[in-house]
Amino acid sequence: MGRRQKGRAIDGILLLNKPTGISSSKALQIAKGIYFAQKAGHTGALDPLATGMLPICFGEATKFSQFLLDTDKTYVVRAKLGERTDTSDSDGEIVETKPVNITEQQLVDAVKSFEGESDQYPSMYSALKYEGKPLYYYARQGIEVPRKCRKINVFSLTLDEVDFDNNEIQMTAHVSKGTYIRTIVDDLGEQLGCGAHVIMLHRSAVGHYPAEQMMTLDELQAILDDAKANDITPSEKLDPLLLPMDTALHGMTEVLVTDGQAKAFRHGQAATMPNLPDGEFKVIRQSDNRFMGIGERNSDGQLKSKRGLSNVDE
């Protein structure tokens, strides 16, 4: 007999505003506990220093977390000029100090040069894994390991504020998946000849999700405490804050299916449908507008389940 899972079977996406000072995994575990959820996963780690949008997928929504990992992100970053650290942020040790002898126009030109496609090597202090262990595991021991160069796209990088009195600048970056803002700041400092590191990083957007829908851990805990104090079932207050699972598939083509086709899809059976699109698409049951999962066209032109939900009623 299998071990019974602890927690509620709940599905949906929470837009968490991660606080500074804790890891994304820790933030996930706290949110999971507040919701008393059986299963949860986050979609793109933020450093302990960083704050901002951390979409957390509960239950069946974890099946679609990769789509949020793959989407573009927007960050507000504040950098200190004149100092380079071993981690490229203020959590690290200063390894080099140089005078800041640059003009604002030089800053503007240098920042602009980072826009567009380029190759980027991940920081040794990133969570990417090498032989089963995160890169920061090796970095903390002073071990340099091979890192694969990755293609990134900086859609826009704007200089929002310049404070030469404190040698600080603030920028907004709209970037493709897998882009390390710390590395951009470190490279910017090297290009300017004075060095630089991140002192504040806030992720303001993931894909199409708006910042105003974010909730902090303190806000969630307050809702939980208030519900308990007033003898209200916490789920009545907390669950409405979750976004539907298919919001992770923003912009994906929708295909409407009949109840019969939906039943076949649900059981992994091919269903005959005319004019199916190429690639992946959202499958929606027409009778109740219920999201069924992700489908694709098989070699016979039939509807095939690629990633279906296991808790859809028939």
XYZ file of N, CA and C in Angstrom, residues 160-309:
450
model
N 18.265 53.764 -16.101
C 17.180 54.520 -15.483
C 17.667 55.597 -14.511
N 18.802 55.360 -13.894
C 19.294 56.295 -12.882
C 20.811 56.223 -12.795
N 21.445 57.374 -12.635
C 22.895 57.448 -12.452
C 23.179 58.283 -11.208
N 23.926 57.722 -10.271
C 24.288 58.407 -9.029
C 25.806 58.342 -8.883
N 26.500 59.316 -9.457
C 27.958 59.311 -9.408
C 28.481 59.606 -8.007
N 27.663 60.246 -7.156
C 28.097 60.521 -5.781
C 28.359 59.223 -5.018
N 27.524 58.223 -5.303
C 27.674 56.919 -4.633
C 28.159 55.820 -5.583
N 28.504 56.229 -6.831
C 28.957 55.271 -7.847
C 27.953 54.132 -8.039
N 26.670 54.501 -8.173
C 25.624 53.520 -8.378
C 24.794 53.859 -9.611
N 24.314 52.831 -10.275
C 23.402 53.012 -11.406
C 22.240 52.040 -11.254
N 21.130 52.374 -11.890
C 19.981 51.476 -11.907
C 19.523 51.276 -13.339
N 19.198 50.023 -13.673
C 18.811 49.668 -15.040
C 17.575 48.764 -15.015
N 16.869 48.725 -16.134
C 15.794 47.770 -16.345
C 16.170 46.888 -17.519
N 16.078 45.576 -17.312
C 16.487 44.614 -18.332
C 15.335 43.689 -18.693
N 15.028 43.593 -19.977
C 14.051 42.634 -20.496
C 14.842 41.615 -21.296
N 14.871 40.367 -20.803
C 15.806 39.381 -21.351
C 15.139 38.041 -21.621
N 15.822 37.228 -22.398
C 15.348 35.883 -22.692
C 15.670 34.950 -21.534
N 15.121 33.746 -21.591
C 15.356 32.750 -20.540
C 16.859 32.490 -20.382
N 17.249 32.157 -19.159
C 18.619 31.761 -18.912
C 19.643 32.869 -18.886
N 19.185 34.128 -18.916
C 20.119 35.254 -18.898
C 20.486 35.593 -17.459
N 21.779 35.687 -17.195
C 22.244 36.048 -15.854
C 22.522 37.542 -15.793
N 21.720 38.251 -15.001
C 21.877 39.700 -14.871
C 23.196 40.026 -14.184
N 23.600 39.208 -13.221
C 24.890 39.413 -12.555
C 26.035 39.437 -13.560
N 25.957 38.537 -14.526
C 27.027 38.441 -15.522
C 27.028 39.675 -16.420
N 25.826 40.168 -16.772
C 25.750 41.397 -17.577
C 26.381 42.554 -16.823
N 26.070 42.686 -15.546
C 26.621 43.776 -14.740
C 28.138 43.639 -14.627
N 28.620 42.431 -14.391
C 30.072 42.212 -14.301
C 30.751 42.551 -15.621
N 30.157 42.115 -16.725
C 30.721 42.419 -18.050
C 30.678 43.919 -18.334
N 29.616 44.573 -17.891
C 29.507 46.020 -18.069
C 30.640 46.737 -17.323
N 30.885 46.307 -16.101
C 31.961 46.900 -15.319
C 33.320 46.724 -15.959
N 33.543 45.551 -16.559
C 34.814 45.303 -17.239
C 34.936 46.165 -18.492
N 33.823 46.322 -19.208
C 33.838 47.145 -20.418
C 34.126 48.608 -20.078
N 33.599 49.074 -18.940
C 33.821 50.450 -18.518
C 35.205 50.648 -17.898
N 35.840 49.537 -17.513
C 37.182 49.610 -16.950
C 37.232 49.912 -15.467
N 36.069 49.878 -14.790
C 36.046 50.201 -13.364
C 35.515 49.063 -12.498
N 34.960 48.052 -13.128
C 34.348 46.967 -12.366
C 32.967 47.347 -11.859
N 32.136 46.342 -11.574
C 30.781 46.584 -11.069
C 30.207 45.285 -10.501
N 29.270 45.434 -9.593
C 28.559 44.265 -9.085
C 27.134 44.655 -8.704
N 26.269 43.662 -8.620
C 24.851 43.865 -8.310
C 24.668 44.108 -6.811
N 23.924 45.143 -6.465
C 23.586 45.372 -5.054
C 22.078 45.239 -4.803
N 21.275 45.243 -5.859
C 19.837 45.027 -5.739
C 19.333 44.443 -7.042
N 18.486 43.403 -6.926
C 17.901 42.784 -8.118
C 16.457 42.423 -7.817
N 15.555 42.910 -8.665
C 14.126 42.650 -8.492
C 13.538 42.191 -9.823
N 12.935 40.999 -9.813
C 12.268 40.508 -11.026
C 10.837 41.026 -11.024
N 10.551 41.918 -11.953
C 9.240 42.570 -11.978
C 8.223 41.846 -12.847
N 8.677 40.990 -13.741
C 7.732 40.293 -14.624
C 8.317 38.978 -15.120
N 7.428 38.007 -15.271
C 7.732 36.737 -15.935
C 6.711 36.579 -17.038
N 7.179 36.637 -18.281
C 6.249 36.553 -19.395
C 5.195 37.644 -19.339
N 3.926 37.247 -19.440
C 2.827 38.210 -19.479
C 2.265 38.528 -18.110
N 2.734 37.843 -17.053
C 2.149 38.029 -15.728
C 2.430 39.432 -15.185
N 1.401 40.144 -14.727
C 1.594 41.512 -14.220
C 2.068 41.531 -12.772
N 2.883 42.520 -12.448
C 3.474 42.626 -11.111
C 2.420 42.812 -10.028
N 1.301 43.467 -10.354
C 0.295 43.759 -9.323
C -0.405 42.509 -8.804
N -0.206 41.377 -9.446
C -0.832 40.139 -8.973
C 0.055 39.360 -8.010
N 1.249 39.878 -7.739
C 2.151 39.191 -6.826
C 1.672 39.305 -5.381
N 1.978 38.274 -4.598
C 1.687 38.251 -3.162
C 2.974 37.937 -2.411
N 3.169 38.606 -1.270
C 4.331 38.311 -0.442
C 4.010 37.171 0.516
N 5.049 36.567 1.072
C 4.843 35.515 2.067
C 4.145 36.082 3.301
N 4.490 37.306 3.674
C 3.844 37.936 4.838
C 2.347 38.140 4.594
N 2.003 38.549 3.368
C 0.580 38.740 3.041
C -0.170 37.413 3.084
N 0.441 36.365 2.554
C -0.198 35.047 2.563
C -0.362 34.530 3.988
N 0.676 34.729 4.808
C 0.602 34.271 6.204
C -0.478 35.032 6.959
N -0.608 36.331 6.681
C -1.637 37.147 7.344
C -3.035 36.657 6.966
N -3.220 36.291 5.690
C -4.516 35.766 5.245
C -4.821 34.449 5.951
N -3.796 33.599 6.060
C -3.962 32.313 6.742
C -4.312 32.523 8.215
N -3.575 33.400 8.881
C -3.817 33.652 10.309
C -5.202 34.246 10.540
N -5.624 35.163 9.657
C -6.937 35.795 9.800
C -8.057 34.773 9.611
N -7.864 33.881 8.631
C -8.878 32.850 8.386
C -9.022 31.936 9.604
N -7.906 31.544 10.179
C -7.946 30.667 11.350
C -8.585 31.382 12.542
N -8.247 32.679 12.714
C -8.781 33.446 13.844
C -10.293 33.624 13.753
N -10.804 33.629 12.531
C -12.243 33.838 12.322
C -12.972 32.548 11.963
N -12.299 31.430 12.211
C -12.905 30.109 11.983
C -13.388 29.934 10.544
N -12.563 30.436 9.607
C -12.847 30.302 8.176
C -11.875 29.292 7.590
N -12.340 28.432 6.733
C -11.443 27.490 6.064
C -10.425 28.271 5.248
N -9.124 28.130 5.528
C -8.095 28.925 4.840
C -8.179 28.870 3.322
N -8.550 27.710 2.779
C -8.602 27.569 1.319
C -9.609 28.537 0.689
N -10.640 28.924 1.442
C -11.637 29.855 0.913
C -11.031 31.220 0.631
N -9.998 31.574 1.372
C -9.337 32.863 1.196
C -8.091 32.770 0.316
N -7.380 31.658 0.411
C -6.102 31.516 -0.290
C -6.254 31.038 -1.736
N -7.138 30.099 -1.971
C -7.253 29.494 -3.302
C -7.653 30.479 -4.402
N -8.521 31.472 -4.115
C -8.860 32.430 -5.171
C -7.667 33.263 -5.665
N -6.557 33.238 -4.938
C -5.365 33.985 -5.354
C -4.575 33.246 -6.435
N -4.898 31.978 -6.655
C -4.181 31.174 -7.643
C -4.704 31.446 -9.051
N -3.781 31.470 -10.001
C -4.147 31.642 -11.403
C -4.367 30.283 -12.052
N -5.226 30.209 -13.085
C -5.461 28.939 -13.772
C -4.166 28.372 -14.371
N -4.107 27.058 -14.435
C -2.907 26.378 -14.939
C -2.549 26.793 -16.357
N -3.558 26.975 -17.206
C -3.265 27.239 -18.609
C -2.747 28.654 -18.862
N -2.683 29.491 -17.807
C -2.064 30.801 -17.998
C -0.565 30.659 -18.271
N -0.005 29.509 -17.919
C 1.409 29.244 -18.224
C 1.628 29.065 -19.721
N 0.536 28.841 -20.449
C 0.618 28.577 -21.896
C 0.124 29.774 -22.697
N 0.381 30.951 -22.185
C -0.095 32.183 -22.818
C 0.349 32.255 -24.280
N -0.612 32.527 -25.151
C -0.305 32.670 -26.570
C -0.357 31.378 -27.362
N -0.497 30.229 -26.691
C -0.555 28.946 -27.396
C -1.921 28.778 -28.056
N -1.944 28.224 -29.239
C -3.182 27.977 -29.982
C -4.123 27.071 -29.193
N -5.416 27.368 -29.226
C -6.427 26.551 -28.560
C -7.179 25.698 -29.571
N -7.479 24.471 -29.187
C -8.306 23.570 -29.997
C -9.475 23.096 -29.139
N -10.699 23.332 -29.618
C -11.892 22.916 -28.892
C -12.261 21.490 -29.269
N -12.613 20.679 -28.255
C -12.959 19.281 -28.515
C -14.327 18.963 -27.917
N -14.969 17.947 -28.479
C -16.254 17.474 -27.956
C -16.011 16.637 -26.700
N -17.077 16.286 -26.010
C -16.941 15.447 -24.822
C -16.309 14.100 -25.165
N -16.695 13.531 -26.303
C -16.137 12.250 -26.725
C -14.651 12.348 -27.036
N -14.282 13.387 -27.737
C -12.869 13.596 -28.047
C -12.070 13.879 -26.773
N -12.677 14.609 -25.857
C -12.021 14.908 -24.589
C -11.775 13.631 -23.780
N -12.754 12.712 -23.812
C -12.612 11.449 -23.083
C -11.475 10.623 -23.673
N -11.391 10.567 -24.998
C -10.302 9.840 -25.645
C -8.954 10.477 -25.288
N -8.910 11.789 -25.325
C -7.687 12.520 -24.979
C -7.280 12.222 -23.549
N -8.262 12.210 -22.665
C -8.029 11.967 -21.233
C -7.393 10.606 -20.998
N -7.762 9.617 -21.825
C -7.250 8.250 -21.654
C -6.076 7.940 -22.583
N -5.509 8.971 -23.188
C -4.335 8.762 -24.028
C -4.621 8.131 -25.367
N -5.882 8.169 -25.798
C -6.258 7.584 -27.085
C -6.321 8.670 -28.156
N -5.975 8.301 -29.365
C -6.028 9.248 -30.478
C -7.477 9.517 -30.856
N -7.758 10.753 -31.227
C -9.116 11.138 -31.634
C -9.045 11.801 -33.000
N -9.950 11.415 -33.875
C -9.968 11.981 -35.217
C -10.558 13.387 -35.196
N -9.796 14.336 -35.730
C -10.242 15.726 -35.815
C -9.679 16.344 -37.089
N -10.496 17.093 -37.805
C -9.995 17.722 -39.024
C -9.198 18.997 -38.714
N -8.266 19.308 -39.591
C -7.554 20.600 -39.576
C -6.832 20.913 -38.269
N -6.171 19.915 -37.718
C -5.389 20.161 -36.513
C -4.139 20.974 -36.855
N -3.758 21.941 -36.012
C -2.567 22.748 -36.292
C -1.284 21.964 -36.031
N -0.197 22.451 -36.581
C 1.113 21.868 -36.294
C 1.564 22.310 -34.912
N 2.491 21.564 -34.352
C 3.052 21.941 -33.065
C 2.112 21.642 -31.903
N 2.444 22.190 -30.749
C 1.646 21.969 -29.547
C 0.476 22.952 -29.475
N -0.596 22.524 -28.824
C -1.752 23.402 -28.658
C -2.512 23.035 -27.388
N -3.235 24.031 -26.848
C -4.075 23.788 -25.682
C -5.350 23.073 -26.117
N -5.731 22.049 -25.367
C -6.968 21.322 -25.641
C -8.023 21.778 -24.626
N -9.143 22.283 -25.150
C -10.218 22.818 -24.310
C -11.507 22.052 -24.591
N -12.134 21.524 -23.538
C -13.415 20.842 -23.710
C -14.498 21.894 -23.914
N -15.158 21.824 -25.055
C -16.082 22.883 -25.466
C -17.302 22.995 -24.560
N -17.769 21.888 -24.020
C -19.015 21.900 -23.258
C -18.926 22.725 -21.979
N -17.748 22.771 -21.359
C -17.605 23.525 -20.112
C -16.358 24.398 -20.087
N -15.703 24.524 -21.249
C -14.505 25.367 -21.374
C -13.390 24.900 -20.441
N -13.329 23.596 -20.197
C -12.350 23.019 -19.279
C -11.029 22.744 -20.001
N -9.944 23.206 -19.399
C -8.609 22.939 -19.928
C -8.259 21.479 -19.670
N -7.868 20.762 -20.739
C -7.590 19.332 -20.647
C -6.102 19.005 -20.657
N -5.295 19.907 -21.207
C -3.864 19.639 -21.312
C -3.316 20.111 -22.646
N -2.143 19.604 -22.988
C -1.485 19.964 -24.245
C -1.597 18.799 -25.218
N -2.013 19.116 -26.434
C -2.132 18.098 -27.463
C -1.216 18.375 -28.633
N -1.127 17.401 -29.519
C -0.384 17.541 -30.769
C -0.992 16.602 -31.802
N -0.645 16.818 -33.046
C -1.163 15.977 -34.134
C -0.208 14.828 -34.365
N -0.738 13.587 -34.402
C 0.134 12.450 -34.664
C 0.350 12.268 -36.165
N 1.104 11.241 -36.534
C 1.462 11.036 -37.938
C 0.256 10.744 -38.825
N -0.851 10.320 -38.200
C -2.074 10.049 -38.954
C -3.010 11.257 -38.982
N -2.547 12.379 -38.452
C -3.366 13.582 -38.442
C -4.403 13.606 -37.344
N -4.281 12.709 -36.348
C -5.250 12.644 -35.255
C -4.745 13.414 -34.032
N -5.694 13.763 -33.166
C -5.369 14.427 -31.913
C -4.713 13.430 -30.959
N -3.571 13.828 -30.422
C -2.823 12.974 -29.509
C -2.475 13.784 -28.258
N -2.569 13.142 -27.115
C -2.221 13.802 -25.861
C -0.710 13.842 -25.690
N -0.191 15.019 -25.406
C 1.238 15.157 -25.112
C 1.457 15.364 -23.621
N 0.570 16.116 -22.988
C 0.667 16.361 -21.553
C -0.735 16.617 -21.029
N -1.381 15.570 -20.542
C -2.758 15.697 -20.112
C -2.892 15.794 -18.601
N -4.056 16.262 -18.159
C -4.338 16.365 -16.734
C -4.942 15.056 -16.254
